[in-house]
Structures are given as C-alpha cells and as structure tokens.
mmCIF file of C-alpha atoms in Angstrom:
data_model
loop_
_atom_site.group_PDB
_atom_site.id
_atom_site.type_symbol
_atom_site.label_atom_id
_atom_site.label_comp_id
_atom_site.label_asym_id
_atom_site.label_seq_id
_atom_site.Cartn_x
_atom_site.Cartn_y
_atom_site.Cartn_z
ATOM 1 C CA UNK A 186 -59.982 -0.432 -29.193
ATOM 2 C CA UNK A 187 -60.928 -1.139 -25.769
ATOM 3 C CA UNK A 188 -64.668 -1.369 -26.299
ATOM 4 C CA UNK A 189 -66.338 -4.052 -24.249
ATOM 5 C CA UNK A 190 -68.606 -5.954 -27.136
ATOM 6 C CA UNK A 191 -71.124 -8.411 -27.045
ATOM 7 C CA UNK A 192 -73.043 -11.013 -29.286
ATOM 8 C CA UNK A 193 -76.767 -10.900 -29.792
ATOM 9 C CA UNK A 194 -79.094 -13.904 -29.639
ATOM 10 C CA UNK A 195 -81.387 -11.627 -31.861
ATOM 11 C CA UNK A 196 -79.411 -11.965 -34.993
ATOM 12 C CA UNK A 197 -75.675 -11.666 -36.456
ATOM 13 C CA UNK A 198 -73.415 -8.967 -35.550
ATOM 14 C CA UNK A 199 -71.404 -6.712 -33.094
ATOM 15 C CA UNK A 200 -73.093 -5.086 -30.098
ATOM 16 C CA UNK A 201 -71.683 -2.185 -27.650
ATOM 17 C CA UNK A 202 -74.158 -1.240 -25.161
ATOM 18 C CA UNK A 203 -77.269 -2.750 -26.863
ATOM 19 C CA UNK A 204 -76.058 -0.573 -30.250
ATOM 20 C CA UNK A 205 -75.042 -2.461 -33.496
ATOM 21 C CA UNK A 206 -71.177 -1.498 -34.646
ATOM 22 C CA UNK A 207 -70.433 -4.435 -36.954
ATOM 23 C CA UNK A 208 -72.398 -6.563 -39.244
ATOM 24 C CA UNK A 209 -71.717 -10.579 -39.860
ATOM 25 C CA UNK A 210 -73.012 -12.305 -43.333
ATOM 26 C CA UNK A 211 -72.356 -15.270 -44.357
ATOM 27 C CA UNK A 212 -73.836 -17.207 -47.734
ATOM 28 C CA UNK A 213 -73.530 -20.195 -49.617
ATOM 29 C CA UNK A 214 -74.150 -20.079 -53.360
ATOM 30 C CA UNK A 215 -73.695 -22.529 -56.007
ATOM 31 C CA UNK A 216 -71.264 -24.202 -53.419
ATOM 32 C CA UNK A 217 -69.585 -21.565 -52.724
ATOM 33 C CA UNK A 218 -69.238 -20.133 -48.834
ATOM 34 C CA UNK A 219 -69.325 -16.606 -48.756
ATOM 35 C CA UNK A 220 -68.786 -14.341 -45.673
ATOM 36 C CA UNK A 221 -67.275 -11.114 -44.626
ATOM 37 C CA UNK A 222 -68.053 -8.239 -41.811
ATOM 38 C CA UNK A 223 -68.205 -4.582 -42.323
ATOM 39 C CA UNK A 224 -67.501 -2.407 -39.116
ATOM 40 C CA UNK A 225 -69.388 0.534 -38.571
ATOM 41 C CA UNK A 226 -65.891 2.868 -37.922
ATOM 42 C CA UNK A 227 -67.413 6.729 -38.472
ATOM 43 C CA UNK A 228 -70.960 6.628 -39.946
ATOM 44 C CA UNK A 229 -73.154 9.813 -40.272
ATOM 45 C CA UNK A 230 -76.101 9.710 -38.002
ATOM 46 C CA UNK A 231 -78.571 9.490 -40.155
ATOM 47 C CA UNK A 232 -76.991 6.880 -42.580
ATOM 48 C CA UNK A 233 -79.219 4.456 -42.267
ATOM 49 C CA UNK A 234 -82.364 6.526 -41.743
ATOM 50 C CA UNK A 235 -83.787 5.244 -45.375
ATOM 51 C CA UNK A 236 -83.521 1.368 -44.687
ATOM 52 C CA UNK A 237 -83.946 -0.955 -42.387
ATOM 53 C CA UNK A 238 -80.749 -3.126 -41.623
ATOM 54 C CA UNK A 239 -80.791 -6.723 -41.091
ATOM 55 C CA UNK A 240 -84.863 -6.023 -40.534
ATOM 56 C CA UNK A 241 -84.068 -4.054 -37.829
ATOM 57 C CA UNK A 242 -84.780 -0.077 -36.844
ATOM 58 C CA UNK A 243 -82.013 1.958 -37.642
ATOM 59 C CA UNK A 244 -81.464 3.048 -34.407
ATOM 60 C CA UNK A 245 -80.101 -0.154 -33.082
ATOM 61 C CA UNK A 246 -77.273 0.959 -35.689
ATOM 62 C CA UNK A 247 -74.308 2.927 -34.020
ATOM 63 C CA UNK A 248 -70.320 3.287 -34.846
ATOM 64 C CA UNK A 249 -66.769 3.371 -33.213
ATOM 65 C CA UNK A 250 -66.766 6.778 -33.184
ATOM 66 C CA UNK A 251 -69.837 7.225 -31.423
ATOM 67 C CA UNK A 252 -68.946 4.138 -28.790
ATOM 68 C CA UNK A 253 -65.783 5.450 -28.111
ATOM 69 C CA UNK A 254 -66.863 8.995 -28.022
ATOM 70 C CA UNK A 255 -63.751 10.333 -29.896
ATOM 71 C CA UNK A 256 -63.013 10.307 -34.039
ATOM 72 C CA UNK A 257 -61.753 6.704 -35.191
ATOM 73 C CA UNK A 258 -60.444 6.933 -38.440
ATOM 74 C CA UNK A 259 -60.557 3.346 -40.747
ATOM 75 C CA UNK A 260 -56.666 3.334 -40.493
ATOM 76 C CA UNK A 261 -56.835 2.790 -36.733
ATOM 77 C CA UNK A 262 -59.239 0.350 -37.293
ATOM 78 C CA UNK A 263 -57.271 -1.837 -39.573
ATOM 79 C CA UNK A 264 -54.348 -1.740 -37.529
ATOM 80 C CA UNK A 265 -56.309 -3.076 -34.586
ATOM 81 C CA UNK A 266 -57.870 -5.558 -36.632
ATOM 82 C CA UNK A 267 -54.520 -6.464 -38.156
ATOM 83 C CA UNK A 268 -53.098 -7.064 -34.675
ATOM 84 C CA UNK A 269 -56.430 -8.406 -32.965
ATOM 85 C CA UNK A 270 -57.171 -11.103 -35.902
ATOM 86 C CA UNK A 271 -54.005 -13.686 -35.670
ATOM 87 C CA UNK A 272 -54.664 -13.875 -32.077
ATOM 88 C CA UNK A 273 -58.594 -14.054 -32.320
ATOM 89 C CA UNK A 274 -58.282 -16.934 -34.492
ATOM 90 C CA UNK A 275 -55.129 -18.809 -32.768
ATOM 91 C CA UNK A 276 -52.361 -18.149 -34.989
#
C-alpha cells in the first residue's frame, strides 16, 4: 500500500513510524506449529485502550488507515496481500 514498514528488535510485528500495524504469533503445541498475523486495517482509536498488547502500551498500537491517512477498507487489504504474498515468499 505504499507504506514504508519496519521490523522491531523489541518484539514480533509490523512497525510504520515507530507505531504497531500488524501483529506476528507463532506457537507450537502438542507438535503442532501454529502461526498467523492479523493486520491492524481500520481500528477505532481507542480499541485497545482496555489491554495491553503483546505487554506493550496501547499506544504503540496504530492501523492502515491511520498510516496512510485515508479509509482502507479489508478488501483493499486482501487484494494487496493477495498480490504482495507469492512474490514475498518467491513463488
């Protein structure tokens, strides 16, 4: 989406100017690998007021919408993803 995005060496995840947009987890239970991401495409502000995420202060967490500064709906996000991911992963 044109969004310049970083890692952090302070825990798993997506970062756009020092602001958390996408969350990484990945588990292994009874031998079994699980893993997933959920992208933070057009969150209320205050959604995460009530918890902390990942341990961390709710402000670090931010969206697409906000980064971008414009609406993002979760359609344009899949279709990015769906045309980002093959190449992302060499296929």
């Amino acid at each position: 989406l044109g969004l310049w995005a970083t890692a952090s060496d302070e825990g798993t995840g997506v970062f756009v100017a020092g602001k958390k947009l996408a969350s990484i987890g990945v588990a292994l239970r009874r031998w079994v690998n699980l893993h997933g991401i959920a992208i933070n495409v057009d969150v209320a502000p205050d959604a995460f007021a009530g918890i902390r995420p990942c341990g961390r202060s709710p402000d670090l967490m931010s969206d697409l919408s906000r980064a971008l500064a414009r609406k993002v709906t979760l359609d344009e996000c899949k279709a990015a993803a769906r045309k980002a991911l093959p190449r992302l992963l060499g296929l």
